[in-house]
Tab-separated table of C-alpha atoms and ligand atoms in Angstrom:
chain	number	residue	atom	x	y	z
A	1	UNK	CA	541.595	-69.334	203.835
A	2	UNK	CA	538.562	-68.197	201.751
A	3	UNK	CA	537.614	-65.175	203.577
A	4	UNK	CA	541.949	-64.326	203.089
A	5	UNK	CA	541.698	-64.660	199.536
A	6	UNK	CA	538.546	-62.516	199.557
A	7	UNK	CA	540.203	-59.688	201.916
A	8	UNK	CA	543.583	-59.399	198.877
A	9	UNK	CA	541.100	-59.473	196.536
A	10	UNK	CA	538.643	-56.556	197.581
A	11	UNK	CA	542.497	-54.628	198.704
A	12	UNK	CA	543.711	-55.075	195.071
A	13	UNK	CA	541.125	-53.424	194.185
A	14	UNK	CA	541.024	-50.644	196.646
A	15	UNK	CA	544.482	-49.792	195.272
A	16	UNK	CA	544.135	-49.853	191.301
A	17	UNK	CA	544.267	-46.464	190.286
A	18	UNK	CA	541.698	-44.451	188.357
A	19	UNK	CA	539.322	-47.220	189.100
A	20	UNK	CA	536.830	-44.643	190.905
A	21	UNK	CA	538.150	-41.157	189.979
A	22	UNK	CA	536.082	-38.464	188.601
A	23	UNK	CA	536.765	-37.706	185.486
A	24	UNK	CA	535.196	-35.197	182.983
A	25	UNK	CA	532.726	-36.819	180.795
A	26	UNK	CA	530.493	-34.022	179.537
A	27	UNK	CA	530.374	-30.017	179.846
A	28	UNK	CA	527.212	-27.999	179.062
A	29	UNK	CA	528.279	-25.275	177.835
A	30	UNK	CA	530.705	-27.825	175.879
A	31	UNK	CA	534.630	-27.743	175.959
A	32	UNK	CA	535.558	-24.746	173.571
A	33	UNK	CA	532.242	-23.841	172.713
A	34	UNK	CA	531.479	-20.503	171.383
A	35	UNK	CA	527.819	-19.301	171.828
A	36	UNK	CA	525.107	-16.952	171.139
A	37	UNK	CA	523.649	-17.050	174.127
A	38	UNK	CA	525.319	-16.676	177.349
A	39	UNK	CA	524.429	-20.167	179.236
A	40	UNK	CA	522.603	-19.874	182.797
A	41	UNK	CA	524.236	-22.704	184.236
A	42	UNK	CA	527.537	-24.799	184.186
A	43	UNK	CA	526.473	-28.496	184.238
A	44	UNK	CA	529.621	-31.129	185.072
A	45	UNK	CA	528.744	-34.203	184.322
A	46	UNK	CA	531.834	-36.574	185.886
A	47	UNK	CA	532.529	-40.767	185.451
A	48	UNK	CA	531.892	-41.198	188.960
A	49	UNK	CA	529.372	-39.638	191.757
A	50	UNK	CA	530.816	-36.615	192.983
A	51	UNK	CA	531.199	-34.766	196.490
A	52	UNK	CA	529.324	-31.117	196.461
A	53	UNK	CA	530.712	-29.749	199.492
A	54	UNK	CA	534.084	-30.525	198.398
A	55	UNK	CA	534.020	-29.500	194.749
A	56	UNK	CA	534.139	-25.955	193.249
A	57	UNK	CA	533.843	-24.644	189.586
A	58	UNK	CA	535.110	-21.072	189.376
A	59	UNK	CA	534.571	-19.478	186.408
A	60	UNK	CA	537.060	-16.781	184.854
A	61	UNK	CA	536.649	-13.767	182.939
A	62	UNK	CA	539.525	-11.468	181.872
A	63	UNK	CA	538.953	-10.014	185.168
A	64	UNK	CA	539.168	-12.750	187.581
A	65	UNK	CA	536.533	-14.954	189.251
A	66	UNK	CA	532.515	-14.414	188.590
A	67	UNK	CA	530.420	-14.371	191.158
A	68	UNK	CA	528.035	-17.745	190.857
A	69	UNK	CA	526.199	-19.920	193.226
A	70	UNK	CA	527.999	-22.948	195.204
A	71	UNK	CA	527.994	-26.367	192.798
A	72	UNK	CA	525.049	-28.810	193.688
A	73	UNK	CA	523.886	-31.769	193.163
A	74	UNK	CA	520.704	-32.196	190.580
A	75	UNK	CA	518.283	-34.409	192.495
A	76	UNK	CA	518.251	-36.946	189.688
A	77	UNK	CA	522.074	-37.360	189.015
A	78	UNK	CA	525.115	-37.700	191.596
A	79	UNK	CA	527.340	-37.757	189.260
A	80	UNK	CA	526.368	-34.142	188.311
A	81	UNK	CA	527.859	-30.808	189.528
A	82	UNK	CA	525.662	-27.543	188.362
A	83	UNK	CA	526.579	-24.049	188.990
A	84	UNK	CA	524.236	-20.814	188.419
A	85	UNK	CA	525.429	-18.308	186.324
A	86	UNK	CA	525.056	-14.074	186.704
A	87	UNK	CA	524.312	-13.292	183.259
A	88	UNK	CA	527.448	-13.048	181.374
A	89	UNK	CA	528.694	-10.719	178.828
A	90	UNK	CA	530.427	-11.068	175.582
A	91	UNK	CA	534.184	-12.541	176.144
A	92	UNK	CA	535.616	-15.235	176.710
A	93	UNK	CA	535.420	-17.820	180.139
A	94	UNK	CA	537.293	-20.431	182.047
A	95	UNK	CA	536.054	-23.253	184.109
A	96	UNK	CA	538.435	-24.321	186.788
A	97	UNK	CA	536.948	-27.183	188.534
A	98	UNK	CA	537.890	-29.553	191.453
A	99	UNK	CA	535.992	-32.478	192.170
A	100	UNK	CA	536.365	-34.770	195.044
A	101	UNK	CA	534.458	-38.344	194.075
A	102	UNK	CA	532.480	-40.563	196.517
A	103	UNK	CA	535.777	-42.510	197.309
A	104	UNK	CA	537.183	-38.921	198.549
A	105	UNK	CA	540.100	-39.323	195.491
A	106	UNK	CA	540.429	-35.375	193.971
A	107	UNK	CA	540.643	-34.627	190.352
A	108	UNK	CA	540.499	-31.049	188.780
A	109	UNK	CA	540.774	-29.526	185.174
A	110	UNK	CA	539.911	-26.460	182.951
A	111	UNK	CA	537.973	-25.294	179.958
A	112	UNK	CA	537.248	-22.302	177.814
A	113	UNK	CA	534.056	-21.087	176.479
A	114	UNK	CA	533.519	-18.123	174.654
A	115	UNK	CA	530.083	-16.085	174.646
A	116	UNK	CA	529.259	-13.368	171.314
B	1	LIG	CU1	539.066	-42.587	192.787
Protein backbone atom coordinates (compact mmCIF):
# COMPACT_ATOMS: atom_id res chain seq x y z
CA UNK A 1 0.00 0.00 0.00
CA UNK A 2 2.99 2.25 0.89
CA UNK A 3 5.27 1.43 -1.86
CA UNK A 4 1.61 2.27 -4.24
CA UNK A 5 1.33 5.54 -2.81
CA UNK A 6 5.06 6.10 -3.36
CA UNK A 7 4.94 4.78 -7.17
CA UNK A 8 1.66 7.84 -7.94
CA UNK A 9 3.64 9.98 -6.16
CA UNK A 10 7.16 9.83 -7.96
CA UNK A 11 4.55 9.46 -11.55
CA UNK A 12 2.88 12.80 -10.60
CA UNK A 13 5.80 14.09 -10.69
CA UNK A 14 7.27 12.61 -13.77
CA UNK A 15 4.32 14.27 -15.53
CA UNK A 16 4.19 18.02 -14.18
CA UNK A 17 5.32 20.03 -16.85
CA UNK A 18 8.27 22.42 -16.96
CA UNK A 19 9.39 20.80 -13.80
CA UNK A 20 12.89 19.82 -15.52
CA UNK A 21 12.99 21.81 -18.80
CA UNK A 22 15.80 23.90 -19.86
CA UNK A 23 15.16 27.11 -19.88
CA UNK A 24 17.33 30.23 -20.66
CA UNK A 25 18.69 31.74 -17.60
CA UNK A 26 21.71 33.75 -18.72
CA UNK A 27 23.46 34.69 -22.21
CA UNK A 28 27.07 35.98 -22.41
CA UNK A 29 27.06 38.02 -24.84
CA UNK A 30 23.62 39.15 -23.08
CA UNK A 31 20.09 39.20 -24.80
CA UNK A 32 20.20 42.42 -27.07
CA UNK A 33 23.49 43.43 -26.22
CA UNK A 34 25.38 45.71 -28.39
CA UNK A 35 29.24 45.57 -28.04
CA UNK A 36 32.58 46.88 -28.74
CA UNK A 37 34.18 43.97 -28.92
CA UNK A 38 33.16 41.07 -30.88
CA UNK A 39 32.76 38.17 -28.05
CA UNK A 40 34.92 34.83 -28.59
CA UNK A 41 32.45 32.62 -27.25
CA UNK A 42 28.60 32.11 -26.80
CA UNK A 43 28.09 30.89 -23.19
CA UNK A 44 24.25 29.36 -22.47
CA UNK A 45 23.74 29.10 -19.24
CA UNK A 46 20.14 26.96 -18.93
CA UNK A 47 17.78 26.09 -15.48
CA UNK A 48 18.55 22.60 -15.87
CA UNK A 49 21.77 20.36 -16.99
CA UNK A 50 21.80 20.17 -20.55
CA UNK A 51 22.57 17.42 -23.33
CA UNK A 52 25.74 18.53 -25.68
CA UNK A 53 25.35 16.11 -28.32
CA UNK A 54 21.85 17.00 -28.73
CA UNK A 55 21.94 20.78 -28.52
CA UNK A 56 23.09 23.31 -31.19
CA UNK A 57 23.50 27.19 -31.13
CA UNK A 58 23.76 28.53 -34.67
CA UNK A 59 24.58 31.83 -34.95
CA UNK A 60 23.23 34.21 -37.85
CA UNK A 61 24.61 36.95 -39.72
CA UNK A 62 22.81 38.75 -42.58
CA UNK A 63 24.26 36.05 -44.56
CA UNK A 64 23.22 32.92 -43.00
CA UNK A 65 24.91 30.58 -40.49
CA UNK A 66 28.71 31.27 -39.10
CA UNK A 67 30.91 28.79 -39.02
CA UNK A 68 31.69 27.97 -35.03
CA UNK A 69 32.74 24.99 -33.09
CA UNK A 70 30.09 22.22 -31.81
CA UNK A 71 28.47 23.45 -28.15
CA UNK A 72 30.26 21.77 -25.09
CA UNK A 73 30.07 21.32 -21.90
CA UNK A 74 32.52 23.56 -19.46
CA UNK A 75 34.04 20.99 -17.11
CA UNK A 76 32.75 22.87 -14.09
CA UNK A 77 29.03 23.49 -15.12
CA UNK A 78 26.40 21.01 -16.84
CA UNK A 79 24.11 23.27 -17.03
CA UNK A 80 26.35 25.26 -19.47
CA UNK A 81 26.46 25.18 -23.32
CA UNK A 82 29.65 27.24 -24.88
CA UNK A 83 30.28 27.75 -28.45
CA UNK A 84 33.65 29.23 -30.10
CA UNK A 85 33.35 32.03 -32.14
CA UNK A 86 35.43 32.97 -35.75
CA UNK A 87 36.06 36.47 -35.10
CA UNK A 88 33.11 38.42 -36.06
CA UNK A 89 32.64 41.59 -37.84
CA UNK A 90 30.58 44.62 -37.31
CA UNK A 91 26.63 43.72 -37.77
CA UNK A 92 24.30 42.39 -36.21
CA UNK A 93 23.81 38.32 -34.90
CA UNK A 94 21.26 35.75 -33.98
CA UNK A 95 21.47 32.88 -31.64
CA UNK A 96 19.16 30.07 -32.49
CA UNK A 97 19.54 27.48 -29.92
CA UNK A 98 18.04 24.00 -29.12
CA UNK A 99 18.67 22.36 -26.02
CA UNK A 100 17.72 18.93 -25.04
CA UNK A 101 17.91 18.69 -20.89
CA UNK A 102 19.08 15.63 -18.87
CA UNK A 103 15.38 14.36 -18.79
CA UNK A 104 15.67 14.33 -22.83
CA UNK A 105 12.54 17.19 -22.80
CA UNK A 106 13.66 19.87 -25.89
CA UNK A 107 13.38 23.54 -25.57
CA UNK A 108 14.79 26.14 -28.13
CA UNK A 109 14.77 30.05 -28.51
CA UNK A 110 16.55 33.09 -30.14
CA UNK A 111 18.46 36.25 -29.47
CA UNK A 112 20.10 39.19 -31.12
CA UNK A 113 23.35 40.75 -30.45
CA UNK A 114 24.83 43.39 -32.25
CA UNK A 115 28.77 43.94 -32.57
CA UNK A 116 30.26 47.93 -33.60
CU1 LIG B 1 11.88 18.72 -18.77
Amino acid sequence: MRLAALLMLMMAAAATPAAAHAFLERAVPPVGSELATPPGQIVLTFTEGVEPLFSTIEVRDAHGSVPTGKPRLPPDNARQLVIDLPSLPGGEYTVIWHATSVDTHRTEGSYRFTVH
